Coordinates of C-alpha atoms in Angstrom, one line a residue:
M42 CA 18.8 26.6 14.2
R43 CA 14.9 27.0 15.1
K44 CA 13.3 24.7 17.3
M45 CA 9.3 23.2 17.2
T46 CA 7.6 20.3 19.6
T47 CA 5.7 17.7 18.0
E48 CA 4.2 15.0 19.1
V49 CA 4.7 12.8 16.0
V50 CA 7.1 12.9 13.4
V51 CA 6.1 11.2 9.7
A52 CA 9.2 11.6 7.8
G53 CA 8.5 11.5 3.7
A54 CA 5.2 12.4 2.1
G55 CA 4.5 9.7 -0.2
P56 CA 1.4 7.5 0.3
T57 CA 2.0 6.4 3.6
G58 CA 3.6 9.1 5.2
L59 CA 0.4 11.4 3.8
M60 CA -2.0 7.9 4.8
L61 CA -0.2 7.7 8.0
A62 CA -0.7 11.9 9.1
N63 CA -4.1 11.6 8.1
E64 CA -5.5 9.0 10.6
L65 CA -3.0 10.9 13.2
A66 CA -4.6 14.3 12.6
L67 CA -8.0 12.9 12.5
A68 CA -7.4 11.2 16.2
G69 CA -6.3 14.9 17.3
V70 CA -2.4 13.7 17.4
D71 CA -0.5 17.2 16.8
T72 CA 2.0 15.9 13.5
S73 CA 5.1 17.6 11.1
V74 CA 5.7 16.0 7.7
L75 CA 8.9 16.3 6.7
E76 CA 9.4 15.9 3.2
R77 CA 13.2 16.8 1.0
M78 CA 11.6 17.6 -2.0
H79 CA 10.2 21.3 -2.6
E80 CA 7.2 19.9 -4.3
R81 CA 5.1 16.9 -6.0
T82 CA 6.6 15.9 -8.3
G83 CA 4.0 14.6 -10.5
L84 CA 4.7 12.0 -11.7
S85 CA 2.3 8.8 -12.3
K86 CA 5.1 5.8 -11.0
A87 CA 2.4 3.5 -9.1
L88 CA -0.4 3.1 -11.2
N89 CA -3.4 1.0 -8.7
L90 CA -5.1 1.1 -5.8
Q91 CA -5.5 -3.1 -4.6
P92 CA -9.6 -4.1 -3.3
R93 CA -8.3 -3.8 0.3
T94 CA -6.9 -0.6 -0.2
A95 CA -10.7 0.7 -1.7
E96 CA -12.1 -0.5 1.8
V97 CA -9.0 1.7 3.8
L98 CA -10.5 4.7 2.3
D99 CA -13.9 4.1 2.2
L100 CA -13.5 3.5 6.4
R101 CA -12.4 7.1 6.4
G102 CA -14.3 8.2 4.0
L103 CA -11.4 8.9 1.2
L104 CA -12.2 6.9 -1.3
P105 CA -15.1 9.1 -3.6
R106 CA -11.5 11.3 -3.2
A107 CA -9.5 8.4 -4.6
K108 CA -12.4 8.0 -7.3
D109 CA -12.4 11.7 -8.7
R110 CA -8.8 11.4 -9.4
S111 CA -8.8 7.7 -10.9
F112 CA -9.2 6.6 -15.1
A113 CA -9.8 3.5 -14.9
T114 CA -11.9 0.8 -12.8
V115 CA -9.8 -3.0 -13.7
A116 CA -12.3 -6.5 -13.0
D117 CA -9.0 -8.2 -12.3
G118 CA -6.3 -8.4 -10.7
H119 CA -3.4 -11.4 -12.0
F120 CA -0.1 -13.2 -10.6
A121 CA 2.9 -13.7 -13.1
V122 CA 0.6 -11.9 -15.7
I123 CA -2.3 -14.5 -15.5
P124 CA -5.2 -13.0 -14.4
V125 CA -6.5 -13.4 -11.2
C126 CA -10.4 -12.6 -10.8
Y127 CA -12.3 -10.9 -7.0
A128 CA -15.5 -12.8 -7.0
G129 CA -16.3 -14.6 -4.2
W130 CA -14.7 -12.2 -1.9
D131 CA -17.8 -9.9 0.0
T132 CA -16.6 -6.8 -1.0
R133 CA -18.4 -3.9 -2.2
H134 CA -15.2 -3.3 -4.5
P135 CA -14.1 -6.6 -6.3
Y136 CA -11.7 -4.2 -8.4
Q137 CA -8.2 -2.7 -9.4
L138 CA -8.8 2.0 -8.9
G139 CA -6.7 2.7 -11.6
I140 CA -4.5 6.4 -10.2
P141 CA -1.4 7.9 -10.6
Q142 CA 0.9 7.7 -7.4
A143 CA 0.5 11.1 -7.6
E144 CA -3.3 11.4 -8.3
V145 CA -3.3 8.9 -4.7
E146 CA -0.9 11.5 -3.0
A147 CA -2.7 14.8 -3.9
A148 CA -6.0 13.1 -2.8
L149 CA -4.2 12.8 0.5
E150 CA -2.2 15.9 0.9
E151 CA -6.0 18.0 0.5
R152 CA -7.3 15.3 3.6
L153 CA -4.4 16.8 5.7
A154 CA -4.3 20.5 4.7
E155 CA -8.7 20.4 5.8
Q156 CA -7.0 19.1 9.0
G157 CA -5.2 22.0 10.2
V158 CA -2.1 19.2 8.2
R159 CA 0.9 21.3 5.6
V160 CA 3.7 19.1 4.7
R161 CA 7.1 21.3 5.4
R162 CA 8.6 20.8 1.7
G163 CA 12.2 20.9 1.5
H164 CA 12.9 19.5 5.1
E165 CA 15.5 17.6 4.8
L166 CA 16.1 14.7 8.0
T167 CA 20.0 14.6 8.4
S168 CA 20.0 13.3 11.7
F169 CA 18.1 12.2 15.2
T170 CA 18.9 10.6 18.5
Q171 CA 16.6 9.4 20.8
D172 CA 16.1 8.8 24.3
A173 CA 13.2 7.6 27.0
D174 CA 11.2 10.2 26.5
G175 CA 11.5 11.3 22.7
V176 CA 13.2 11.6 19.7
T177 CA 15.4 15.2 18.7
I178 CA 14.6 15.2 15.2
T179 CA 16.9 18.1 13.3
A180 CA 16.1 19.3 9.6
G181 CA 18.6 21.6 8.0
E182 CA 17.9 24.8 10.2
L183 CA 15.0 22.8 11.5
Q184 CA 15.2 20.8 15.1
I185 CA 12.0 19.4 16.7
R186 CA 11.3 17.6 19.5
A187 CA 9.0 14.6 19.3
K188 CA 7.6 11.7 20.8
Y189 CA 8.4 9.0 17.9
L190 CA 9.3 9.8 14.5
V191 CA 8.3 7.0 11.4
A192 CA 10.3 6.4 8.6
C193 CA 8.1 6.9 5.5
D194 CA 11.1 7.7 3.7
G195 CA 11.4 5.4 0.7
G196 CA 13.3 2.5 -0.1
R197 CA 16.8 4.0 0.7
S198 CA 15.8 5.9 4.1
T199 CA 18.1 7.2 6.0
I200 CA 16.8 6.4 8.9
R201 CA 16.4 3.1 8.4
K202 CA 20.2 3.2 6.9
A203 CA 20.9 5.3 10.5
L204 CA 19.7 2.7 12.8
N205 CA 22.5 0.5 11.5
M206 CA 19.0 -2.2 10.7
R207 CA 19.3 -4.9 8.6
F208 CA 17.6 -5.1 5.2
E209 CA 17.9 -8.2 3.9
G210 CA 16.4 -10.6 1.4
I211 CA 17.2 -12.0 -2.0
E212 CA 19.5 -9.7 -4.6
G213 CA 17.7 -10.0 -8.1
Q214 CA 19.4 -10.3 -11.3
G215 CA 17.2 -8.2 -13.6
H216 CA 16.3 -5.2 -13.9
G217 CA 13.2 -3.5 -15.2
V218 CA 12.0 0.2 -16.2
A219 CA 8.9 2.3 -16.0
A220 CA 8.3 5.4 -18.7
D221 CA 4.6 7.2 -19.8
V222 CA 4.9 7.6 -23.3
R223 CA 2.4 9.6 -25.5
F224 CA 2.2 8.1 -28.7
K225 CA 0.9 9.9 -32.5
R226 CA -1.8 7.6 -32.7
T227 CA -1.9 4.5 -30.8
P228 CA 0.1 1.3 -32.2
P229 CA -2.8 -1.8 -33.9
G230 CA -4.4 -3.7 -31.4
V231 CA -3.5 -1.9 -27.6
P232 CA -6.2 -1.9 -26.1
T233 CA -7.1 2.3 -25.5
Q234 CA -8.7 2.0 -21.9
W235 CA -7.5 -0.1 -19.2
R236 CA -10.4 -2.7 -17.9
S237 CA -7.9 -6.1 -17.6
T238 CA -5.0 -6.9 -16.7
T239 CA -5.5 -9.8 -19.4
N240 CA -2.5 -9.1 -21.9
M241 CA -0.9 -6.2 -19.8
V242 CA 2.1 -8.1 -20.4
T243 CA 4.4 -9.9 -23.3
S244 CA 7.3 -11.7 -23.5
Q245 CA 9.1 -11.1 -26.3
S246 CA 12.3 -13.7 -25.6
P247 CA 13.5 -15.9 -22.3
G248 CA 14.1 -13.2 -19.4
K249 CA 12.8 -10.4 -21.1
F250 CA 9.1 -8.9 -20.9
I251 CA 7.3 -5.5 -21.0
G252 CA 3.8 -4.2 -20.3
V253 CA 1.5 -1.8 -22.3
I254 CA -1.2 -0.1 -19.7
P255 CA -3.6 2.8 -21.6
L256 CA -3.2 5.7 -18.6
N257 CA -6.0 8.8 -18.7
E258 CA -5.0 11.3 -21.6
P259 CA -5.4 9.4 -25.5
N260 CA -2.1 8.0 -27.2
L261 CA -0.7 8.0 -23.6
Y262 CA 0.4 4.5 -21.7
R263 CA 3.1 3.6 -19.8
I264 CA 5.5 1.1 -21.2
S265 CA 7.2 -1.3 -18.8
F266 CA 9.9 -3.7 -19.9
G267 CA 13.1 -5.4 -18.9
D268 CA 14.9 -8.1 -18.6
R269 CA 14.7 -10.6 -15.9
L270 CA 18.2 -12.5 -16.9
N271 CA 20.7 -9.7 -17.2
R272 CA 21.1 -5.2 -15.3
P273 CA 23.2 -2.1 -15.9
E274 CA 26.2 -2.4 -14.2
N275 CA 24.9 1.0 -12.9
L276 CA 21.1 0.5 -11.4
R277 CA 20.6 4.4 -10.9
A278 CA 22.1 5.5 -14.1
K279 CA 19.7 7.2 -16.0
V280 CA 17.3 5.9 -18.4
T281 CA 18.0 6.9 -22.2
D282 CA 15.1 8.0 -24.9
N283 CA 16.9 4.9 -27.0
E284 CA 16.1 2.1 -24.0
V285 CA 12.3 3.0 -24.5
R286 CA 13.1 3.8 -28.4
D287 CA 13.9 0.3 -28.5
A288 CA 11.4 -1.9 -26.1
V289 CA 8.7 -0.5 -27.9
T290 CA 9.8 -1.0 -31.4
E291 CA 10.6 -4.5 -30.4
R292 CA 7.2 -4.6 -28.7
F293 CA 5.4 -2.9 -31.7
G294 CA 7.6 -2.1 -34.9
P295 CA 8.7 0.1 -36.3
E296 CA 5.9 2.1 -37.1
A297 CA 5.2 3.1 -33.7
E298 CA 6.1 6.8 -33.1
I299 CA 6.6 8.1 -29.6
E300 CA 6.5 11.5 -29.9
E301 CA 6.7 12.2 -25.3
I302 CA 8.2 10.4 -23.7
R303 CA 7.5 12.4 -20.0
W304 CA 9.1 10.4 -18.0
A305 CA 11.5 6.9 -17.4
S306 CA 13.0 5.5 -14.3
R307 CA 14.7 1.8 -14.0
F308 CA 13.8 -0.7 -11.3
S309 CA 15.5 -3.6 -9.7
D310 CA 13.8 -7.3 -8.8
D311 CA 15.4 -7.2 -5.3
S312 CA 13.4 -8.0 -2.7
R313 CA 14.2 -7.7 0.9
L314 CA 12.5 -7.3 4.4
A315 CA 13.7 -4.9 7.7
E316 CA 15.2 -7.2 10.4
H317 CA 12.8 -4.7 13.0
Y318 CA 9.4 -2.2 12.5
R319 CA 10.0 -1.0 15.5
V320 CA 13.6 1.0 18.1
G321 CA 12.5 2.5 20.1
R322 CA 10.6 5.4 19.2
I323 CA 10.9 5.3 16.0
F324 CA 9.1 3.2 13.6
L325 CA 9.5 2.1 9.6
A326 CA 6.5 1.8 7.2
G327 CA 5.8 1.6 3.7
D328 CA 8.9 1.4 1.4
A329 CA 11.2 1.9 4.1
A330 CA 9.9 -1.2 6.1
H331 CA 10.3 -3.8 2.6
T332 CA 10.6 -3.1 -1.1
H333 CA 10.1 -6.1 -4.0
F334 CA 10.0 -5.8 -7.9
P335 CA 6.5 -4.6 -8.9
A336 CA 5.0 -7.6 -9.2
G337 CA 0.6 -7.8 -8.9
G338 CA 1.0 -4.2 -7.7
Q339 CA 1.2 -4.5 -4.4
G340 CA 3.8 -2.0 -3.3
L341 CA 1.9 1.2 -2.5
N342 CA -0.6 -1.2 -0.8
L343 CA 1.4 -2.0 1.2
G344 CA 3.0 1.1 2.4
I345 CA -1.0 2.5 2.7
Q346 CA -2.8 -0.4 5.4
D347 CA 1.0 -0.3 7.7
A348 CA 0.0 3.5 7.6
M349 CA -3.7 2.7 8.9
N350 CA -2.4 0.0 11.3
L351 CA -0.2 1.8 12.3
G352 CA -1.9 5.4 13.2
W353 CA -4.7 4.3 15.7
K354 CA -2.2 2.9 18.0
L355 CA 0.2 5.3 17.9
A356 CA -2.8 8.0 19.0
A357 CA -4.1 5.5 21.9
T358 CA -1.0 5.4 23.0
L359 CA -0.3 9.1 23.2
H360 CA -3.8 9.6 24.5
N361 CA -3.2 7.5 27.2
H362 CA -6.6 5.0 26.0
A363 CA -3.5 2.0 24.4
A364 CA -3.2 -1.2 26.7
P365 CA 0.4 -1.7 27.5
N366 CA 2.6 -2.8 24.2
L367 CA 0.0 -2.2 21.5
L368 CA 2.4 -0.6 20.0
D369 CA 4.2 -3.7 19.8
T370 CA 1.4 -4.8 17.7
Y371 CA 2.5 -3.6 15.0
E372 CA 5.8 -4.9 14.0
A373 CA 4.0 -8.5 15.0
E374 CA 0.7 -8.2 12.1
R375 CA 2.4 -5.6 9.8
R376 CA 6.0 -7.2 9.1
P377 CA 4.6 -11.2 8.5
V378 CA 2.4 -9.6 6.1
A379 CA 5.0 -7.8 4.4
Q380 CA 6.8 -11.5 4.2
K381 CA 3.8 -13.3 2.7
V382 CA 3.8 -10.4 -0.6
L383 CA 7.9 -10.9 -1.1
D384 CA 7.7 -14.2 -0.6
N385 CA 4.5 -14.3 -3.7
V386 CA 6.2 -12.0 -5.6
A387 CA 9.4 -14.6 -5.8
A388 CA 7.0 -17.0 -7.1
Q389 CA 5.8 -15.0 -9.4
N390 CA 9.6 -14.0 -10.4
A391 CA 9.5 -17.9 -11.1
L392 CA 6.6 -18.3 -13.0
I393 CA 7.9 -16.6 -15.0
P394 CA 9.6 -18.7 -17.7
T395 CA 13.5 -18.2 -18.6
T396 CA 14.1 -21.9 -19.4
P397 CA 12.1 -25.0 -20.9
N398 CA 11.1 -26.5 -17.7
Q399 CA 9.8 -22.9 -16.1
R400 CA 7.3 -23.0 -19.0
A401 CA 6.1 -26.2 -19.1
L402 CA 5.5 -25.0 -14.7
R403 CA 4.6 -22.0 -16.1
A404 CA 1.5 -24.0 -18.5
L405 CA 0.7 -26.0 -16.0
F406 CA 0.2 -23.0 -13.5
R407 CA -2.2 -21.7 -15.8
D408 CA -3.8 -24.8 -15.5
L409 CA -4.7 -24.8 -12.3
T410 CA -6.0 -20.7 -12.0
A411 CA -9.1 -21.3 -13.9
L412 CA -10.8 -24.0 -11.0
P413 CA -12.3 -21.5 -8.7
E414 CA -10.4 -22.7 -5.2
V415 CA -7.2 -21.1 -7.3
Q416 CA -8.5 -18.2 -8.6
H417 CA -10.3 -17.7 -4.6
H418 CA -6.6 -17.9 -3.4
L419 CA -4.8 -15.9 -5.6
S420 CA -7.2 -13.5 -5.6
G421 CA -6.7 -13.2 -1.3
M422 CA -3.2 -12.7 -1.7
I423 CA -2.4 -10.0 -3.8
S424 CA -6.1 -8.0 -3.5
G425 CA -4.9 -7.8 0.2
L426 CA -8.3 -9.7 1.5
A427 CA -7.6 -12.5 3.3
I428 CA -5.5 -10.3 5.6
T429 CA -5.6 -11.8 9.3
Y430 CA -4.1 -10.9 12.8
R431 CA -3.9 -14.0 14.9
T432 CA -5.8 -13.2 17.8
E433 CA -6.3 -14.7 21.6
D434 CA -9.5 -15.1 19.9
P435 CA -10.6 -18.1 19.2
H436 CA -13.6 -17.9 16.5
P437 CA -12.8 -18.1 12.9
A438 CA -13.6 -14.4 12.9
A439 CA -11.6 -13.2 15.6
G440 CA -8.7 -11.1 13.8
T441 CA -10.7 -11.0 9.5
R442 CA -11.6 -8.3 7.5
L443 CA -15.1 -7.1 8.9
P444 CA -17.1 -7.9 5.6
D445 CA -19.9 -5.4 3.4
L446 CA -22.5 -4.5 5.9
L447 CA -25.3 -2.2 5.2
L448 CA -27.1 -1.0 9.1
P449 CA -30.5 -0.6 9.5
N450 CA -30.2 2.7 8.4
G451 CA -29.3 2.2 4.9
D452 CA -25.5 3.4 5.3
H453 CA -22.8 1.0 4.8
A454 CA -20.6 0.2 7.8
S455 CA -17.8 1.8 6.8
S456 CA -19.7 5.0 7.9
L457 CA -19.0 4.1 11.6
F458 CA -14.7 4.5 10.6
H459 CA -14.9 7.8 8.9
K460 CA -13.9 9.0 12.7
G461 CA -11.4 6.9 13.5
K462 CA -13.5 5.2 16.0
W463 CA -13.5 1.8 17.7
V464 CA -16.9 0.3 16.4
L465 CA -19.2 -2.1 18.6
L466 CA -21.5 -4.0 16.4
T467 CA -24.4 -5.6 19.1
K468 CA -27.2 -7.6 18.7
T469 CA -28.6 -6.6 22.4
P470 CA -29.0 -2.4 23.1
E471 CA -25.3 -1.9 24.8
A472 CA -24.3 1.5 26.7
Q473 CA -20.9 2.6 26.1
P474 CA -18.5 0.6 26.8
H475 CA -15.1 3.4 26.2
T476 CA -15.4 6.3 24.7
E477 CA -13.2 5.4 21.8
V478 CA -16.3 3.2 21.0
V479 CA -19.0 3.7 18.7
V480 CA -22.3 1.3 20.2
A481 CA -24.1 0.0 16.3
E482 CA -27.4 -1.6 17.6
L483 CA -27.9 -4.8 14.2
P484 CA -30.5 -6.6 14.2
E485 CA -28.3 -9.6 12.4
L486 CA -25.2 -9.5 12.7
P487 CA -22.7 -11.7 9.9
W488 CA -21.5 -14.5 12.0
P489 CA -25.0 -15.6 13.0
D490 CA -23.2 -17.8 16.4
L491 CA -22.1 -13.9 18.5
T492 CA -24.2 -10.8 19.1
R493 CA -21.5 -9.4 19.8
V494 CA -17.9 -8.0 18.1
L495 CA -15.5 -6.0 18.5
I496 CA -13.9 -4.0 15.2
R497 CA -11.1 -2.6 15.6
P498 CA -10.4 1.4 13.6
D499 CA -8.8 -0.2 10.9
G500 CA -12.0 -2.2 10.0
Y501 CA -10.4 -5.9 11.8
V502 CA -12.7 -7.7 14.2
A503 CA -10.5 -7.1 17.4
N504 CA -12.9 -9.5 19.9
T505 CA -15.9 -11.8 19.6
T506 CA -16.8 -10.6 22.9
G507 CA -17.3 -7.0 23.1
E508 CA -14.9 -6.2 26.2
T509 CA -12.3 -3.4 25.6
K510 CA -9.7 -4.9 27.5
T511 CA -7.3 -6.6 26.3
W512 CA -6.7 -3.4 23.5
L513 CA -7.4 0.3 26.2
T514 CA -7.7 1.0 28.8

């Protein structure tokens, strides 16, 4: 048994785990990332970054890497496959970025390596125990002693199960399949570039659906199809080529010839949420904490934002900068966000008609989405731009995300957060209130009635007084 020590072990090298590891490494936290797979799959899987996730990556200077690896800029999102635009939100990123999950992982792992952290592949966490001072983790012949362990090991999380954590929610009755398919030639009427969610999904019969998204190669498409009313006996059963070919034929006719099926995976319409996000020195993040039907393209984004929230809090605690109970705010803030996502996914599923009554409801809802106020509400929900955290500060700005802001030197305010520090925006000359705080003097603030505002490392307003004592020591 080979033994080692570290401050944080991150179990899982998907987008959530890699984002968290980057946050910790940026703060100088000794971090080890364990991944059971020997190499990245390279499978596209999730395909988008929502506007708030683009902002989060921009805060750390990571967005250019993602854009370099992206294949599309999508002008809108969707709610129950009804397009919703991102207009009206104060953001430089009112779009979805079309990028395969594999490319998100590659960009994050590249930055992680630059920070001197490598992913320990082929190391599956097999057991762990925790005590008052830390966690002892076993991964094959490797034994690691750490201060904290974070489970980013997916919807079937080994760590969550070992904690006997309840993972309750809605057991669906249908299923879906996602597959990357290359045609011999593009089927008639199918777009060759992904620019909108309009007409992305069609329904051939009650309960059944099929969606088509052009990817980053000629004639290569993401085909998503399924049945909301029926599911196979074994949801883990391998997707057969005939299943994919039958779905394509039903949608495009027999003239649509498939040259290659790159990969195919089955998913359920279950929705589940972990009872807690923390047990002592062990945390859950990403799909280990929440799973849902992929309605609106929210899952990967939810996990990356979990990581952003937890990372700076762990770092502050390990560096003895954190106020008491700071780590408890991770569950208090992020679990309600996940619950709202599960709720909006359930609402979207209810708007996919299987009966005449549901068709009437959907028609009425579609009319309502034409109202600007409804569009704004739905787009804020799907994009993550509407997320607000509770604070004791009564000002309406408290707990909201920092809007787009230009600095006197012409840079955007996001550049102030590249090192993962707190930021004090002030209209008056100020001394640095804390070693972890960057002071930015501005002629005007986004809120005319305020003279100083403290912004957290994840870009949310901590308070409108500029005081650090409730957060940092």
